[in-house]
Amino acid sequence: MDLIARLRAGLPGEAILTDPDVTGAYATDMASFCAAGTPAVVVLPRTVEQVQHVLRTATALRVPVVPQGSRTGLSGAANASDGCIVLSLVKMDRILEINPVDRIAVVEPGVINAALSRAAGAHGLSYPPDPSSWEECSLGGNIATASGGLCCVKYGVTAEYVLGLDVVLADGRLLSTGRRTAKGVAGYDLTRLFVGSEGSLGVVVRAVLALKPAPPEQLVLAAEFPSTAAACAAVCEIMARGHAPSLLELMDRTSIRAVNDMARMGLPDSTEALLLAAFDTPEPAADLAAVGALCTAAGATQVVPAETAAESELLLQARRLTLTALERVKSATMIDDVCVPRSRLAELLDGTAAIAEKYGLTIGVCAHAGDGNTHPTVCFDAADPDESRRARASFDDIMALGLELGGTITGEHGVGVLKKEWLARELGPVGMELQRGIKDVFDPLGILNPGKLF
Ligand SMILES: Cc1cc2nc3c(=O)[nH]c(=O)nc-3n(C[C@H](O)[C@H](O)[C@H](O)COP(=O)(O)OP(=O)(O)OC[C@H]3O[C@@H](n4cnc5c(N)ncnc54)[C@H](O)[C@@H]3O)c2cc1C
């Protein structure tokens, strides 16, 4: 029996897509310039048993499987490989439980991040990890990429919220990891192993996620700086003095202009850097005043605290639009996510500006500055081979600089296809040997998302 016939034996007809015009649309995530193959079929299961059937079929026929969520990934990690089964989890999108006593949510992988935030909010709770793509990205994708977001500087990243998982393994067995209790240390932490594994170890079909009490509404302050270095100095002061902002974000001049061009937000586009700091404390105005004073001392030319939650939301919208706005500067972008200790942030930004000049390119930077996590975005014309070559070279130089400064090549977007040549440089030979060993234990035939990570 061939692949499609075998799949049909355990899946309803509407869950199997074979028309190449349709399946082609599932070939890439948002890093569309990364290499991608042509899928043989796209399947859209609705139950755990259907996912198990897909994996058993794939193992029997030795066919690669590429799990996909909403395909907002920025590293090519969800890109199809030739002849693969694209396993899209978007139809498994039910919130199964919200338990205010245990402060957990139990979800299927296709639930959209913002949908869980809203559902938790109705119980006076919150699910803090908030990637800028939160209205589109799935929780399964967030788990598989260990996503971060704007408020992670105070509340931490996805990894800190994943308590337990149900995972379908490459051979179709169902594994339950972790717990739904507040504590638990039984055995190796397999849950954490799956977080950030980019679909290469198993398919997440259910997750137990920790919830927090909903914080008060946050107020945002915008501070303009004559240089990114001055803005970074303010970030260091804010953190060194023990403040706990609920976000601390930076936009450079290129980013500010791109957002204004796209959305006419009226941001101050003659300034070199805009720092957004927010507090969701009981007295946010007092915290903003203290942080505003630190910004002024670090050289801010203008400090404007928002007075209402609506004004604050507008500033955050501008920040969330930045990557999309930078994508419009040229025909293509390569979005980096190098993360350095925040004490080295200024060096990374100055170095990135020097790299842009060296290669004659526009590189806009926005950053989760409080985390030291930057998004240098190389804007280039994909139809121009020389510019494309320079874009890739500048992208590589930024990763080399990040490592030199004691950082990591990826703070939150993952390795995927985009950064796989760089993984060994960060992890070293011993680290790589163990990583490959782990992959072999979970996926001895190498059918799960091949060509990603390694
Ligand atoms: C405008 C924009 C802003 C963004 N901002 C942020 C940000 O602030 N922070 C951040 O961290 N990221 C950000 N991202 C990147 C992206 O949204 C995240 O990486 C997100 O977690 C991907 O989720 P997804 O559902 O789209 O997953 P996909 O892109 O579909 O997949 C991502 C990876 O997860 C795997 N996967 C998906 N579902 C499963 C599953 N159920 N089981 C096993 N593996 C699975 C895939 O194989 C792939 O390796 C942004 C992207 C865009 C376009």
Short mmCIF file of C-alpha atoms in Angstrom, two decimals, residues 75-409:
data_model
loop_
_atom_site.label_atom_id
_atom_site.label_comp_id
_atom_site.label_asym_id
_atom_site.label_seq_id
_atom_site.Cartn_x
_atom_site.Cartn_y
_atom_site.Cartn_z
CA SER A 75 14.38 29.88 11.29
CA GLY A 76 12.97 27.49 8.68
CA ALA A 77 12.39 24.88 11.42
CA ALA A 78 8.92 24.10 10.07
CA ASN A 79 10.01 23.96 6.42
CA ALA A 80 9.04 20.85 4.49
CA SER A 81 11.61 18.35 3.32
CA ASP A 82 11.21 16.56 -0.03
CA GLY A 83 8.60 13.81 0.04
CA CYS A 84 7.67 14.45 3.67
CA ILE A 85 4.40 14.27 5.51
CA VAL A 86 3.63 17.77 6.78
CA LEU A 87 1.87 17.13 10.08
CA SER A 88 -0.07 20.30 10.82
CA LEU A 89 -1.44 20.47 14.36
CA VAL A 90 -3.62 23.54 13.82
CA LYS A 91 -6.91 21.62 14.03
CA MET A 92 -6.07 20.33 17.50
CA ASP A 93 -6.97 23.66 19.01
CA ARG A 94 -9.03 22.99 22.13
CA ILE A 95 -8.35 24.41 25.55
CA LEU A 96 -9.20 21.28 27.55
CA GLU A 97 -9.08 22.72 31.05
CA ILE A 98 -8.34 25.86 33.01
CA ASN A 99 -7.95 25.07 36.69
CA PRO A 100 -7.73 28.16 38.93
CA VAL A 101 -6.92 26.11 42.04
CA ASP A 102 -3.98 24.25 40.51
CA ARG A 103 -3.23 27.31 38.34
CA ILE A 104 -2.79 25.26 35.21
CA ALA A 105 -4.19 25.06 31.71
CA VAL A 106 -4.35 21.85 29.72
CA VAL A 107 -4.26 22.54 26.00
CA GLU A 108 -3.98 20.94 22.61
CA PRO A 109 -0.98 22.10 20.55
CA GLY A 110 -2.89 24.15 17.96
CA VAL A 111 -4.32 26.61 20.51
CA ILE A 112 -3.22 30.14 19.61
CA ASN A 113 -1.12 31.85 22.28
CA ALA A 114 -3.43 34.87 22.61
CA ALA A 115 -6.50 32.61 22.86
CA LEU A 116 -5.05 31.00 25.98
CA SER A 117 -4.13 34.42 27.41
CA ARG A 118 -7.71 35.60 26.94
CA ALA A 119 -9.21 32.40 28.35
CA ALA A 120 -6.92 32.55 31.40
CA GLY A 121 -7.82 36.24 31.85
CA ALA A 122 -11.46 35.29 32.25
CA HIS A 123 -10.41 33.40 35.42
CA GLY A 124 -8.25 36.25 36.77
CA LEU A 125 -5.15 34.38 35.59
CA SER A 126 -2.52 34.97 32.93
CA TYR A 127 -0.27 32.94 30.66
CA PRO A 128 2.77 35.24 30.51
CA PRO A 129 4.96 34.12 27.54
CA ASP A 130 3.91 36.57 24.82
CA PRO A 131 5.80 36.40 21.52
CA SER A 132 5.06 39.42 19.31
CA SER A 133 3.32 36.93 17.00
CA TRP A 134 0.96 35.92 19.83
CA GLU A 135 -2.23 36.44 17.83
CA GLU A 136 -1.07 33.83 15.29
CA CYS A 137 1.47 31.43 16.77
CA SER A 138 0.43 28.12 18.34
CA LEU A 139 1.33 26.86 21.79
CA GLY A 140 2.79 23.69 20.22
CA GLY A 141 5.11 25.90 18.15
CA ASN A 142 5.92 28.01 21.23
CA ILE A 143 6.88 24.86 23.15
CA ALA A 144 8.91 23.41 20.29
CA THR A 145 10.86 26.68 19.87
CA ALA A 146 10.99 27.63 23.57
CA SER A 147 9.51 31.01 22.68
CA GLY A 148 10.15 34.22 24.48
CA GLY A 149 8.34 37.52 24.25
CA LEU A 150 7.95 41.01 25.55
CA CYS A 151 7.09 40.34 29.18
CA CYS A 152 9.66 37.55 29.64
CA VAL A 153 12.08 40.00 31.28
CA LYS A 154 9.87 39.79 34.37
CA TYR A 155 7.96 36.53 33.95
CA GLY A 156 10.35 34.22 32.11
CA VAL A 157 10.09 32.27 28.85
CA THR A 158 7.92 29.34 27.70
CA ALA A 159 10.23 26.73 29.26
CA GLU A 160 9.33 28.00 32.72
CA TYR A 161 5.61 27.38 32.12
CA VAL A 162 5.60 23.88 30.64
CA LEU A 163 4.85 21.42 33.44
CA GLY A 164 3.96 18.31 31.48
CA LEU A 165 3.51 17.06 27.94
CA ASP A 166 1.90 14.28 25.97
CA VAL A 167 4.15 13.49 23.05
CA VAL A 168 3.70 11.05 20.17
CA LEU A 169 7.08 9.49 19.49
CA ALA A 170 8.50 8.69 16.06
CA ASP A 171 7.21 5.09 16.22
CA GLY A 172 3.71 6.17 17.29
CA ARG A 173 3.98 5.41 21.02
CA LEU A 174 2.42 7.96 23.35
CA LEU A 175 4.70 9.35 26.08
CA SER A 176 3.48 11.40 29.05
CA THR A 177 6.12 13.54 30.73
CA GLY A 178 6.12 15.78 33.76
CA ARG A 179 3.25 16.61 36.03
CA ARG A 180 0.30 18.81 36.85
CA THR A 181 1.54 19.47 40.38
CA ALA A 182 3.35 22.56 41.60
CA LYS A 183 6.49 20.49 42.23
CA GLY A 184 7.94 17.23 40.92
CA VAL A 185 11.41 15.74 40.48
CA ALA A 186 10.74 12.15 39.48
CA GLY A 187 13.45 11.10 37.03
CA TYR A 188 15.16 13.05 34.28
CA ASP A 189 13.30 16.14 33.14
CA LEU A 190 12.06 14.90 29.77
CA THR A 191 9.54 17.74 29.61
CA ARG A 192 12.32 20.30 29.42
CA LEU A 193 14.08 18.19 26.81
CA PHE A 194 11.13 18.55 24.44
CA VAL A 195 10.93 22.30 24.99
CA GLY A 196 12.94 23.85 22.16
CA SER A 197 13.46 20.52 20.37
CA GLU A 198 11.98 21.95 17.15
CA GLY A 199 9.87 18.92 16.28
CA SER A 200 12.95 16.70 16.10
CA LEU A 201 12.20 14.40 19.09
CA GLY A 202 8.43 13.92 19.06
CA VAL A 203 5.08 15.56 18.35
CA VAL A 204 3.49 17.49 21.21
CA VAL A 205 -0.22 16.63 21.33
CA ARG A 206 -1.16 18.00 24.75
CA ALA A 207 0.47 20.32 27.28
CA VAL A 208 -0.02 21.20 30.93
CA LEU A 209 0.94 24.85 31.30
CA ALA A 210 1.40 26.89 34.47
CA LEU A 211 -0.72 30.02 34.90
CA LYS A 212 -0.05 33.06 37.09
CA PRO A 213 -2.40 35.49 38.79
CA ALA A 214 -3.23 38.24 36.28
CA PRO A 215 -1.09 41.30 37.07
CA PRO A 216 -2.55 44.83 37.13
CA GLU A 217 -2.59 46.60 33.76
CA GLN A 218 0.84 47.85 32.83
CA LEU A 219 1.84 51.44 32.08
CA VAL A 220 4.57 52.12 29.52
CA LEU A 221 7.21 54.83 29.37
CA ALA A 222 8.94 55.86 26.13
CA ALA A 223 12.42 57.36 26.34
CA GLU A 224 14.34 58.81 23.38
CA PHE A 225 18.13 58.48 23.28
CA PRO A 226 20.85 60.02 21.11
CA SER A 227 22.51 56.60 20.67
CA THR A 228 21.76 52.92 21.19
CA ALA A 229 24.72 52.83 23.60
CA ALA A 230 23.03 55.44 25.83
CA ALA A 231 19.79 53.43 25.77
CA CYS A 232 21.73 50.28 26.73
CA ALA A 233 23.38 52.16 29.58
CA ALA A 234 19.89 53.01 30.86
CA VAL A 235 18.91 49.30 30.60
CA CYS A 236 21.94 48.34 32.73
CA GLU A 237 21.11 50.97 35.34
CA ILE A 238 17.44 49.92 35.52
CA MET A 239 18.38 46.29 36.08
CA ALA A 240 21.34 46.98 38.40
CA ARG A 241 19.15 49.06 40.70
CA GLY A 242 16.72 46.21 41.24
CA HIS A 243 13.76 47.41 39.20
CA ALA A 244 11.48 44.72 37.79
CA PRO A 245 9.95 46.12 34.60
CA SER A 246 7.28 44.00 32.96
CA LEU A 247 8.94 44.80 29.65
CA LEU A 248 12.06 46.62 28.52
CA GLU A 249 12.22 46.92 24.75
CA LEU A 250 14.44 48.85 22.38
CA MET A 251 13.89 50.07 18.82
CA ASP A 252 16.65 51.69 16.77
CA ARG A 253 16.10 54.48 14.27
CA THR A 254 15.69 52.14 11.28
CA SER A 255 12.99 50.20 13.13
CA ILE A 256 11.18 53.37 14.22
CA ARG A 257 11.12 54.69 10.67
CA ALA A 258 9.96 51.36 9.26
CA VAL A 259 7.02 51.27 11.69
CA ASN A 260 6.09 54.88 10.92
CA ASP A 261 6.26 54.17 7.16
CA MET A 262 4.01 51.15 7.50
CA ALA A 263 1.53 52.19 10.17
CA ARG A 264 1.89 56.00 10.54
CA MET A 265 2.25 55.64 14.31
CA GLY A 266 3.90 59.05 14.77
CA LEU A 267 6.92 57.64 16.61
CA PRO A 268 9.82 60.10 17.05
CA ASP A 269 11.86 59.11 14.00
CA SER A 270 14.77 61.51 14.34
CA THR A 271 15.88 59.79 17.54
CA GLU A 272 18.58 57.10 17.44
CA ALA A 273 16.94 54.76 19.94
CA LEU A 274 13.60 54.44 21.67
CA LEU A 275 13.41 52.53 24.94
CA LEU A 276 10.04 51.26 26.14
CA ALA A 277 9.83 50.33 29.81
CA ALA A 278 6.66 49.12 31.51
CA PHE A 279 5.52 48.34 35.03
CA ASP A 280 2.52 46.31 36.13
CA THR A 281 3.09 47.01 39.82
CA PRO A 282 0.43 48.45 42.17
CA GLU A 283 2.04 51.93 41.74
CA PRO A 284 3.26 51.92 38.13
CA ALA A 285 3.44 55.74 37.91
CA ALA A 286 5.98 55.87 40.77
CA ASP A 287 8.08 53.10 39.17
CA LEU A 288 7.97 54.87 35.81
CA ALA A 289 9.09 58.13 37.42
CA ALA A 290 12.09 56.38 39.01
CA VAL A 291 13.04 54.67 35.75
CA GLY A 292 12.43 57.90 33.82
CA ALA A 293 14.99 59.63 36.04
CA LEU A 294 17.52 56.85 35.33
CA CYS A 295 16.90 57.26 31.59
CA THR A 296 17.48 61.02 31.82
CA ALA A 297 20.70 60.44 33.76
CA ALA A 298 21.83 58.02 31.02
CA GLY A 299 21.32 60.74 28.38
CA ALA A 300 17.66 60.47 27.30
CA THR A 301 16.57 63.61 25.49
CA GLN A 302 12.87 63.00 26.07
CA VAL A 303 11.01 60.82 28.55
CA VAL A 304 7.27 60.38 28.07
CA PRO A 305 5.26 58.19 30.45
CA ALA A 306 1.92 56.98 29.12
CA GLU A 307 -0.96 58.04 31.30
CA THR A 308 -3.49 55.42 30.33
CA ALA A 309 -3.49 51.74 29.47
CA ALA A 310 -4.72 52.66 25.97
CA GLU A 311 -1.69 54.91 25.35
CA SER A 312 0.53 52.12 26.63
CA GLU A 313 -1.06 49.58 24.31
CA LEU A 314 -0.40 51.84 21.32
CA LEU A 315 3.33 51.95 22.12
CA LEU A 316 3.40 48.17 22.47
CA GLN A 317 1.60 47.75 19.18
CA ALA A 318 4.37 49.77 17.54
CA ARG A 319 6.98 47.47 19.03
CA ARG A 320 5.08 44.33 18.01
CA LEU A 321 4.84 45.59 14.43
CA THR A 322 8.57 46.14 14.07
CA LEU A 323 9.61 42.86 12.42
CA THR A 324 6.70 43.05 9.99
CA ALA A 325 7.57 46.69 9.21
CA LEU A 326 11.26 45.87 8.63
CA GLU A 327 10.19 43.13 6.21
CA ARG A 328 8.87 45.89 3.93
CA VAL A 329 12.15 47.81 3.71
CA LYS A 330 13.53 45.50 0.99
CA SER A 331 12.28 42.37 -0.77
CA ALA A 332 13.70 40.03 1.91
CA THR A 333 14.94 39.99 5.49
CA MET A 334 17.08 37.73 7.63
CA ILE A 335 16.00 38.12 11.22
CA ASP A 336 18.61 37.32 13.83
CA ASP A 337 17.95 36.68 17.50
CA VAL A 338 21.37 36.72 19.11
CA CYS A 339 21.17 37.03 22.89
CA VAL A 340 24.03 38.39 25.01
CA PRO A 341 24.43 39.13 28.71
CA ARG A 342 22.63 42.46 29.02
CA SER A 343 25.86 44.05 30.28
CA ARG A 344 27.28 43.48 26.74
CA LEU A 345 24.24 44.73 24.83
CA ALA A 346 25.76 48.09 23.83
CA GLU A 347 28.78 46.31 22.32
CA LEU A 348 26.51 44.04 20.29
CA LEU A 349 24.50 46.97 18.92
CA ASP A 350 27.58 49.07 18.11
CA GLY A 351 29.16 46.01 16.48
CA THR A 352 26.02 45.37 14.44
CA ALA A 353 26.05 48.98 13.17
CA ALA A 354 29.70 48.50 12.14
CA ILE A 355 28.80 45.25 10.34
CA ALA A 356 25.98 47.02 8.46
CA GLU A 357 28.44 49.67 7.33
CA LYS A 358 31.09 47.11 6.34
CA TYR A 359 28.65 45.30 4.02
CA GLY A 360 26.76 48.40 2.84
CA LEU A 361 23.42 47.06 4.10
CA THR A 362 20.44 48.26 6.13
CA ILE A 363 20.20 46.34 9.40
CA GLY A 364 17.36 47.47 11.68
CA VAL A 365 17.46 46.38 15.29
CA CYS A 366 14.72 45.89 17.81
CA ALA A 367 15.47 44.08 21.03
CA HIS A 368 14.02 42.54 24.14
CA ALA A 369 16.67 44.74 25.75
CA GLY A 370 15.97 43.65 29.31
CA ASP A 371 16.87 40.09 28.27
CA GLY A 372 19.85 41.11 26.10
CA ASN A 373 17.95 39.46 23.24
CA THR A 374 18.32 41.35 19.96
CA HIS A 375 16.69 41.07 16.56
CA PRO A 376 19.15 42.56 14.07
CA THR A 377 17.14 42.36 10.84
CA VAL A 378 19.17 42.36 7.65
CA CYS A 379 17.14 43.93 4.83
CA PHE A 380 18.20 42.90 1.34
CA ASP A 381 17.14 42.40 -2.25
CA ALA A 382 16.81 38.63 -2.75
CA ALA A 383 17.01 39.05 -6.53
CA ASP A 384 20.48 40.58 -6.26
CA PRO A 385 23.02 37.73 -5.76
CA ASP A 386 25.75 40.02 -4.48
CA GLU A 387 23.46 41.71 -1.95
CA SER A 388 22.15 38.30 -0.86
CA ARG A 389 25.72 37.09 -0.32
CA ARG A 390 26.55 40.19 1.72
CA ALA A 391 23.35 39.74 3.73
CA ARG A 392 24.31 36.19 4.70
CA ALA A 393 27.88 37.28 5.52
CA SER A 394 26.65 40.09 7.76
CA PHE A 395 24.19 37.72 9.45
CA ASP A 396 27.05 35.31 10.20
CA ASP A 397 29.26 38.14 11.50
CA ILE A 398 26.52 39.13 13.96
CA MET A 399 26.33 35.56 15.31
CA ALA A 400 30.14 35.43 15.62
CA LEU A 401 30.04 38.72 17.54
CA GLY A 402 27.28 37.40 19.81
CA LEU A 403 29.36 34.33 20.70
CA GLU A 404 32.45 36.48 21.25
CA LEU A 405 30.47 38.56 23.76
CA GLY A 406 29.50 35.47 25.76
CA GLY A 407 26.07 35.12 24.16
CA THR A 408 24.09 32.55 22.21
CA ILE A 409 23.25 32.36 18.50
#
